[in-house]
Amino acid sequence: MSEAEARPSNFIRQIIDKDLASGTHTTVHTRFPPEPNGYLHIGHAKSICLNFGIAQDYQGQCNLRFDDTNPEKEDVEYVESIKSDVEWLGFEWAGDICYSSNYFDKLHDYAVELIEKGLAYVEELTPEQIREHRGTLTAPGKESPYRDRSVEENLTLFKKMREGGFKEGEACLRAKIDMSSSFMVMRDPVLYRVRFAHHHQTGDKWCIYPMYDFTHCISDALEGITHSLCTLEFQDNRRLYDWVLDNITIETQPRQYEFSRLNLEYTVMSKRKLIQLVSENLVSGWDDPRMPTISGLRRRGFTPASIREFCKRIGVTKQENMIEFGSLESCIRDDLNENAPRAMAVLDPIKLVIENFGEEETLTVANHPNKPEMGTREVPFTREVFIERDDFREDANKKYKRLVLGKEVRLRGAYVIKAERIEKDDEGNITTIFCSYDADTLGKNPADGRKVKGVIHWVSASKGVEAEIRLYDRLFTVPNPAAESDFTQVINPTSLEVLNGVVEPSLSSALAEQGFQFERTGYFCVDSKDSTSDKLVFNRTVGLRDTWAKIAG
Ligand code: ATP
Ligand code: MG
């Protein structure tokens, strides 16, 4: 990790510093525990940067552990996408990939241990009845009539559960803790349930599956995790986390610490909602460039460094918060402004003919205005070029620093031209602008000292390459779509606009995902899925400036 990416401290790092100073721990071992039931999103990136970042900075280790206790909702497609997203973000997990399902045998034995200690029992109330018995935040729960079964009976029934003797919902294993606890999670939580489901890792070996709260703490302990970092909604679950580990025979004692989730304006982050967007075809897939997924941001043109930088800027606290979408955009803008080569592309072309220009010329243009080390490229200049329709006016005041009929402007990296006359179609639309050029203005001001202020970009009409240009905007029209009764009703109908543009020929060899600043129009990248050598497709990553801030401010 470079100096530039050195991470600022936070309350979790302070805890670790103290643990290392006091000798409570000699090394740091964290884990990132996604459930393989969806693609990773920018919120997960916060957790990834925290967990893997701490391991890097303290010369410790971070495991990638699939928290796979819900076979019906999980899939290897998600396992694969998660691995590739973590690697793409620039992180390396310690040793082999871990799966909670690796520990199903051990988890089963720990459940038996709890039964033997009189700390767990087989419940035969229905899920509905269990819910009724649980009580509320203000009323205590009611003990189950099955709570005081003997150890022998419980062992027999748990074995029967494991052997498929109960249907789903007929029986489950519960911890025997306290039905009047002020923490709902401590009211005899379910530890195991019956599910006749095929598991993507363990196949049909099991028909009982352990619950998250039972699995997570034991997995942490088995892997020697020292600091188990999760989001605030698990604060109460910490009681259960500690209770399980205190009551089984296991050596290490990991500690759980909670931080606030990332919420981002104009975005939904719950996997249930993201799955809905995909399954109802409201977006083109998990990697639709408007999705807040890592794969969507990647396809949109975000770089791993820009996402890490974002996670650094937002920090880690216990305060609930909502981050402006512009903060994410400014991270990629800063990165691309510094690192992306420049190129010329015309998004809404209109033809311009330079009548006194004869031969084709090859111009040499810098790839970056302040980075000569990024080199130059050749750009063909021809008698006919395209400019943006919006860069020409028949008539305009002085504020308009582009091409006006009868006036001059500079074509970027080329000559000063003057608009002499125009041609229109039957409906009055301009079809062609006829110009003259001053041959003595390549790379220098006009000899007679006259000032030409405006500079516009252009692309050779005969040598330029047609390209589909996809302009992406925020997916939602309101800052907090999750607060709507139906978030699909506030999808931004203009979040994708497709244009037929033309780009300079050097771009035809651009690689998938490669990012550019198209002069004067924004930052774009080659679409990794749809762009081919026959049909280039560019995605707008972000505009040159934050236009939303202007609108809002
Ligand atoms: P959902 O609640 O939508 O199903 P999840 O939080 O359960 O998502 P997991 O796959 O379990 O998703 O998450 C893996 C890790 O990433 C967890 O430690 C979780 O706390 C963390 N995480 C998930 N979303 C965010 C977020 N928005 N901000 C920070 N961390 C997050
Ligand atoms: Mg989860």
Tab-separated table of N, CA and C and ligand atoms in Angstrom, residues 32-35 37 41 43-44 46-47 229-231 233-234 259-262 269-272, ligand 1:
chain	number	residue	atom	x	y	z
A	32	PHE	N	-13.598	-10.886	6.418
A	32	PHE	CA	-14.730	-10.273	5.729
A	32	PHE	C	-15.691	-11.413	5.412
A	33	PRO	N	-16.920	-11.350	5.978
A	33	PRO	CA	-17.824	-12.510	5.922
A	33	PRO	C	-19.090	-12.334	5.083
A	34	PRO	N	-18.968	-12.186	3.772
A	34	PRO	CA	-20.190	-11.987	2.982
A	34	PRO	C	-21.046	-13.248	2.908
A	35	GLU	N	-22.343	-13.021	2.792
A	35	GLU	CA	-23.245	-14.121	2.534
A	35	GLU	C	-23.360	-14.210	1.008
A	37	ASN	N	-25.298	-14.401	-1.320
A	37	ASN	CA	-26.683	-14.322	-1.792
A	37	ASN	C	-26.920	-13.070	-2.618
A	41	HIS	N	-21.623	-4.711	-2.938
A	41	HIS	CA	-21.896	-3.319	-3.298
A	41	HIS	C	-20.934	-2.386	-2.565
A	43	GLY	N	-21.301	-0.555	-0.102
A	43	GLY	CA	-21.314	-0.706	1.356
A	43	GLY	C	-20.372	-1.814	1.801
A	44	HIS	N	-20.363	-2.914	1.054
A	44	HIS	CA	-19.417	-3.987	1.360
A	44	HIS	C	-17.983	-3.497	1.206
A	46	LYS	N	-16.825	-0.728	1.995
A	46	LYS	CA	-16.424	-0.091	3.248
A	46	LYS	C	-15.908	-1.149	4.232
A	47	SER	N	-16.636	-2.252	4.335
A	47	SER	CA	-16.238	-3.326	5.249
A	47	SER	C	-14.960	-4.020	4.774
A	229	LEU	N	-15.386	-7.492	13.072
A	229	LEU	CA	-15.986	-6.174	12.828
A	229	LEU	C	-17.260	-6.317	12.021
A	230	CYS	N	-18.333	-5.758	12.529
A	230	CYS	CA	-19.604	-5.851	11.812
A	230	CYS	C	-20.378	-4.561	11.964
A	231	THR	N	-21.539	-4.501	11.341
A	231	THR	CA	-22.291	-3.247	11.344
A	231	THR	C	-23.232	-3.182	12.549
A	233	GLU	N	-26.277	-3.003	13.330
A	233	GLU	CA	-27.507	-3.749	13.606
A	233	GLU	C	-27.222	-5.036	14.382
A	234	PHE	N	-25.945	-5.397	14.508
A	234	PHE	CA	-25.600	-6.604	15.261
A	234	PHE	C	-25.177	-6.315	16.700
A	259	PHE	N	-19.622	-0.984	13.740
A	259	PHE	CA	-19.481	0.353	13.135
A	259	PHE	C	-20.716	0.616	12.282
A	260	SER	N	-20.906	1.877	11.897
A	260	SER	CA	-22.133	2.207	11.155
A	260	SER	C	-21.990	1.839	9.684
A	261	ARG	N	-23.116	1.417	9.117
A	261	ARG	CA	-23.156	1.047	7.698
A	261	ARG	C	-22.953	2.278	6.844
A	262	LEU	N	-22.544	2.057	5.631
A	262	LEU	CA	-22.544	3.120	4.641
A	262	LEU	C	-23.937	3.215	4.027
A	269	MET	N	-29.225	-0.102	-1.082
A	269	MET	CA	-28.090	-0.966	-0.783
A	269	MET	C	-28.537	-2.325	-0.254
A	270	SER	N	-29.822	-2.459	0.050
A	270	SER	CA	-30.224	-3.768	0.575
A	270	SER	C	-30.207	-4.772	-0.565
A	271	LYS	N	-29.718	-5.973	-0.256
A	271	LYS	CA	-29.590	-6.967	-1.319
A	271	LYS	C	-30.958	-7.345	-1.871
A	272	ARG	N	-31.951	-7.349	-0.989
A	272	ARG	CA	-33.290	-7.700	-1.443
A	272	ARG	C	-33.731	-6.729	-2.552
B	1	ATP	P1	-28.314	-7.331	3.443
B	1	ATP	O1	-28.676	-6.907	4.840
B	1	ATP	O2	-28.731	-6.392	2.385
B	1	ATP	O3	-28.665	-8.772	3.141
B	1	ATP	P2	-25.782	-7.886	4.547
B	1	ATP	O4	-25.265	-6.773	5.337
B	1	ATP	O5	-26.424	-8.973	5.329
B	1	ATP	O6	-26.727	-7.315	3.416
B	1	ATP	P3	-23.520	-9.550	4.062
B	1	ATP	O7	-23.150	-10.294	2.845
B	1	ATP	O8	-23.908	-10.329	5.246
B	1	ATP	O9	-24.672	-8.543	3.635
B	1	ATP	O10	-22.380	-8.527	4.424
B	1	ATP	C1	-21.033	-8.889	4.590
B	1	ATP	C2	-20.345	-7.870	5.437
B	1	ATP	O11	-20.438	-6.577	4.851
B	1	ATP	C3	-20.989	-7.787	6.811
B	1	ATP	O12	-19.976	-7.739	7.788
B	1	ATP	C4	-21.774	-6.502	6.751
B	1	ATP	O13	-21.882	-5.922	8.017
B	1	ATP	C5	-20.953	-5.648	5.773
B	1	ATP	N1	-21.824	-4.672	5.122
B	1	ATP	C6	-22.939	-4.931	4.400
B	1	ATP	N2	-23.520	-3.786	3.999
B	1	ATP	C7	-22.753	-2.769	4.467
B	1	ATP	C8	-22.832	-1.345	4.396
B	1	ATP	N3	-23.827	-0.719	3.745
B	1	ATP	N4	-21.866	-0.629	5.006
B	1	ATP	C9	-20.856	-1.241	5.642
B	1	ATP	N5	-20.727	-2.568	5.757
B	1	ATP	C10	-21.659	-3.340	5.174
